[in-house]
CSV table of C-alpha atoms in Angstrom, one decimal:
chain,number,residue,atom,x,y,z
A,1097,UNK,CA,57.7,110.8,48.0
A,1098,UNK,CA,56.6,108.1,45.9
A,1099,UNK,CA,53.3,106.4,45.8
A,1100,UNK,CA,54.7,103.3,47.6
A,1101,UNK,CA,55.9,105.5,50.5
A,1102,UNK,CA,52.5,106.9,51.0
A,1103,UNK,CA,50.8,103.5,50.8
A,1104,UNK,CA,53.1,101.5,53.0
A,1105,UNK,CA,54.4,104.1,55.4
A,1106,UNK,CA,53.2,103.7,59.0
A,1107,UNK,CA,51.8,106.7,60.7
A,1108,UNK,CA,54.1,107.4,63.6
A,1109,UNK,CA,52.5,108.3,66.9
A,1110,UNK,CA,54.8,109.7,69.6
A,1111,UNK,CA,53.8,109.0,73.2
A,1112,UNK,CA,53.9,111.6,75.8
A,1113,UNK,CA,55.8,111.2,79.0
A,1114,UNK,CA,52.7,110.4,81.0
A,1115,UNK,CA,51.7,107.7,78.5
A,1116,UNK,CA,55.1,106.1,78.8
A,1117,UNK,CA,54.9,105.8,82.6
A,1118,UNK,CA,51.4,104.4,82.4
A,1119,UNK,CA,52.3,101.7,79.9
A,1120,UNK,CA,55.2,100.5,82.1
A,1121,UNK,CA,53.8,97.1,83.3
A,1122,UNK,CA,57.0,96.0,85.1
A,1123,UNK,CA,56.9,96.1,88.8
A,1124,UNK,CA,59.6,98.1,90.6
A,1125,UNK,CA,60.1,95.6,93.3
A,1126,UNK,CA,61.2,93.0,90.7
A,1127,UNK,CA,64.5,94.9,90.3
A,1128,UNK,CA,64.9,96.6,93.7
A,1129,UNK,CA,66.3,94.8,96.7
A,1130,UNK,CA,65.0,96.0,100.0
A,1131,UNK,CA,67.6,94.3,102.1
A,1132,UNK,CA,71.0,95.6,102.9
A,1133,UNK,CA,73.8,94.1,100.8
A,1134,UNK,CA,75.8,93.2,103.9
A,1135,UNK,CA,72.8,91.1,105.1
A,1136,UNK,CA,72.7,89.3,101.8
A,1137,UNK,CA,76.5,88.6,101.9
A,1138,UNK,CA,76.1,87.3,105.5
A,1139,UNK,CA,73.4,84.9,104.4
A,1140,UNK,CA,75.5,83.6,101.5
A,1141,UNK,CA,78.6,83.2,103.7
A,1142,UNK,CA,76.7,81.3,106.3
A,1143,UNK,CA,75.3,79.0,103.6
A,1144,UNK,CA,78.8,78.4,102.3
A,1145,UNK,CA,80.3,77.8,105.7
A,1146,UNK,CA,77.8,75.1,106.6
A,1147,UNK,CA,79.0,73.1,103.6
A,1148,UNK,CA,77.4,69.9,102.2
A,1149,UNK,CA,75.8,67.6,104.7
A,1150,UNK,CA,76.7,63.9,104.4
A,1151,UNK,CA,74.1,61.2,104.5
A,1152,UNK,CA,75.4,60.0,107.8
A,1153,UNK,CA,75.2,63.5,109.4
A,1154,UNK,CA,71.6,63.8,108.0
A,1155,UNK,CA,70.7,60.4,109.6
A,1156,UNK,CA,72.2,61.5,113.0
A,1157,UNK,CA,70.4,64.8,112.8
A,1158,UNK,CA,66.9,63.3,112.6
A,1159,UNK,CA,64.5,63.5,115.5
A,1160,UNK,CA,64.2,59.9,116.5
A,1161,UNK,CA,62.4,60.6,119.7
A,1162,UNK,CA,59.5,62.2,117.7
A,1163,UNK,CA,59.5,59.3,115.2
A,1164,UNK,CA,59.3,56.8,118.0
A,1165,UNK,CA,56.5,58.7,119.8
A,1166,UNK,CA,54.5,58.8,116.6
A,1167,UNK,CA,55.0,55.0,116.0
A,1168,UNK,CA,54.1,54.3,119.6
A,1169,UNK,CA,50.9,56.3,119.4
A,1170,UNK,CA,49.8,55.1,116.0
A,1171,UNK,CA,51.1,51.5,115.8
A,1172,UNK,CA,51.5,50.5,119.4
A,1173,UNK,CA,52.9,47.0,118.9
A,1174,UNK,CA,56.4,46.0,119.9
A,1175,UNK,CA,56.9,44.2,116.6
A,1176,UNK,CA,56.4,47.5,114.8
A,1177,UNK,CA,59.0,49.1,117.0
A,1178,UNK,CA,61.5,46.3,116.1
A,1179,UNK,CA,60.8,46.7,112.4
A,1180,UNK,CA,61.4,50.4,112.6
A,1181,UNK,CA,64.6,49.9,114.5
A,1182,UNK,CA,65.7,47.4,111.8
A,1183,UNK,CA,64.9,50.1,109.2
A,1184,UNK,CA,67.0,52.7,111.0
A,1185,UNK,CA,69.9,50.3,111.3
A,1186,UNK,CA,69.6,49.5,107.6
A,1187,UNK,CA,69.7,53.2,106.7
A,1188,UNK,CA,72.8,53.6,108.8
A,1189,UNK,CA,74.5,50.5,107.3
A,1190,UNK,CA,73.7,51.8,103.8
A,1191,UNK,CA,75.3,55.2,104.7
A,1192,UNK,CA,78.3,53.4,106.1
A,1193,UNK,CA,78.7,51.2,102.9
A,1194,UNK,CA,78.6,54.4,100.8
A,1195,UNK,CA,81.2,56.0,102.9
A,1196,UNK,CA,83.3,52.8,102.7
A,1197,UNK,CA,83.1,52.9,98.9
A,1198,UNK,CA,84.1,56.5,98.8
A,1199,UNK,CA,87.0,55.8,101.2
A,1200,UNK,CA,88.2,52.9,99.0
A,1201,UNK,CA,88.1,55.1,95.9
A,1202,UNK,CA,90.2,57.8,97.7
A,1203,UNK,CA,92.7,55.2,98.8
A,1204,UNK,CA,93.0,53.9,95.2
A,1205,UNK,CA,93.6,57.4,93.9
A,1206,UNK,CA,96.3,58.0,96.5
A,1207,UNK,CA,97.9,54.6,95.8
A,1208,UNK,CA,98.3,55.5,92.2
A,1209,UNK,CA,100.6,58.3,93.2
A,1210,UNK,CA,102.8,55.9,95.3
A,1211,UNK,CA,105.5,54.9,92.9
A,1212,UNK,CA,109.2,54.5,93.2
A,1213,UNK,CA,109.6,57.4,90.8
A,1214,UNK,CA,107.5,59.7,93.1
A,1215,UNK,CA,109.5,58.6,96.1
A,1216,UNK,CA,112.8,59.3,94.3
A,1217,UNK,CA,111.8,62.7,92.9
A,1218,UNK,CA,109.4,64.0,95.6
A,1219,UNK,CA,110.1,62.3,98.9
A,1220,UNK,CA,108.2,64.8,101.0
A,1221,UNK,CA,105.0,64.5,98.9
A,1222,UNK,CA,105.5,60.7,98.9
A,1223,UNK,CA,105.5,60.6,102.7
A,1224,UNK,CA,102.4,62.8,102.8
A,1225,UNK,CA,100.6,60.5,100.4
A,1226,UNK,CA,101.6,57.5,102.5
A,1227,UNK,CA,100.2,59.3,105.6
A,1228,UNK,CA,96.9,59.9,103.7
A,1229,UNK,CA,96.7,56.2,102.8
A,1230,UNK,CA,97.3,55.2,106.4
A,1231,UNK,CA,94.6,57.6,107.6
A,1232,UNK,CA,92.1,56.3,105.0
A,1233,UNK,CA,93.0,52.7,106.1
A,1234,UNK,CA,92.2,53.6,109.8
A,1235,UNK,CA,89.0,55.3,108.6
A,1236,UNK,CA,88.1,52.1,106.7
A,1237,UNK,CA,88.6,50.0,109.7
A,1238,UNK,CA,86.4,52.3,111.8
A,1239,UNK,CA,83.7,52.2,109.2
A,1240,UNK,CA,83.7,48.4,109.2
A,1241,UNK,CA,83.4,48.3,113.0
A,1242,UNK,CA,80.4,50.7,112.8
A,1243,UNK,CA,78.8,48.5,110.1
A,1244,UNK,CA,79.1,45.5,112.4
A,1245,UNK,CA,77.8,47.4,115.4
A,1246,UNK,CA,74.9,48.9,113.5
A,1247,UNK,CA,73.2,45.5,113.3
A,1248,UNK,CA,72.9,45.3,117.1
A,1249,UNK,CA,72.1,49.0,117.7
A,1250,UNK,CA,75.5,50.0,119.1
A,1251,UNK,CA,78.2,52.3,118.0
A,1252,UNK,CA,77.3,55.7,116.5
A,1253,UNK,CA,73.8,54.5,115.9
A,1254,UNK,CA,73.2,53.7,119.6
A,1255,UNK,CA,71.9,57.2,120.6
A,1256,UNK,CA,69.4,57.2,117.7
A,1257,UNK,CA,68.2,53.8,118.7
A,1258,UNK,CA,67.8,54.8,122.4
A,1259,UNK,CA,66.0,58.0,121.4
A,1260,UNK,CA,63.6,56.0,119.2
A,1261,UNK,CA,62.8,53.5,122.0
A,1262,UNK,CA,62.2,56.3,124.5
A,1263,UNK,CA,59.9,58.0,122.0
A,1264,UNK,CA,58.1,54.8,121.4
A,1265,UNK,CA,57.6,54.2,125.1
A,1266,UNK,CA,56.3,57.8,125.5
A,1267,UNK,CA,53.8,57.3,122.5
A,1268,UNK,CA,52.8,53.9,123.9
A,1269,UNK,CA,52.1,55.5,127.3
A,1270,UNK,CA,50.0,58.2,125.7
A,1271,UNK,CA,48.0,55.6,123.8
A,1272,UNK,CA,47.4,53.6,127.0
A,1273,UNK,CA,46.3,56.7,128.9
A,1274,UNK,CA,44.0,57.6,126.1
A,1275,UNK,CA,42.5,54.1,126.0
A,1276,UNK,CA,42.0,54.0,129.8
A,1277,UNK,CA,40.3,57.5,129.8
A,1278,UNK,CA,38.0,56.7,126.9
A,1279,UNK,CA,37.2,53.2,128.1
A,1280,UNK,CA,36.1,54.5,131.5
A,1281,UNK,CA,33.8,57.0,129.7
A,1282,UNK,CA,32.3,54.2,127.6
A,1283,UNK,CA,31.5,52.2,130.7
A,1284,UNK,CA,29.7,55.0,132.4
């Protein structure tokens, strides 16, 4: 050994088995899963099966009755109800416009494939693409009808509008009952 080894050498300290277990600061539950793997796979498959939710499906899935009841109870003026109905119709129209844009983009993509060369080389695929374009055209017409009907609260939006109005009436009735009860107590 040289003098440098003695000066710069670290003294090694070996830990015992008990010291090693005590120094372990990692929690066991961090790496151990308590659930059955089949249950985990079932949860994942249910999530994948549900698929992405479109904006329109999300709008249709809202609780418009509860929204109307809250508005009727808090802001019990018919003008507020009309404003809220206009906002609901605007949200639906926006979703329809987005869907219309996506449909037009799909149609343009399909139309790029419709060429005389494709018809000559692959007539079966050409016919399928034509059917897809026709389907998208019918879908586009339906979307345009729904955009027009959304302004007057009809079409697919009708159920949402009716639920909101029913909720508003319920909230308004609750507010009136509350006012009558408390007004009578104030008079006594």
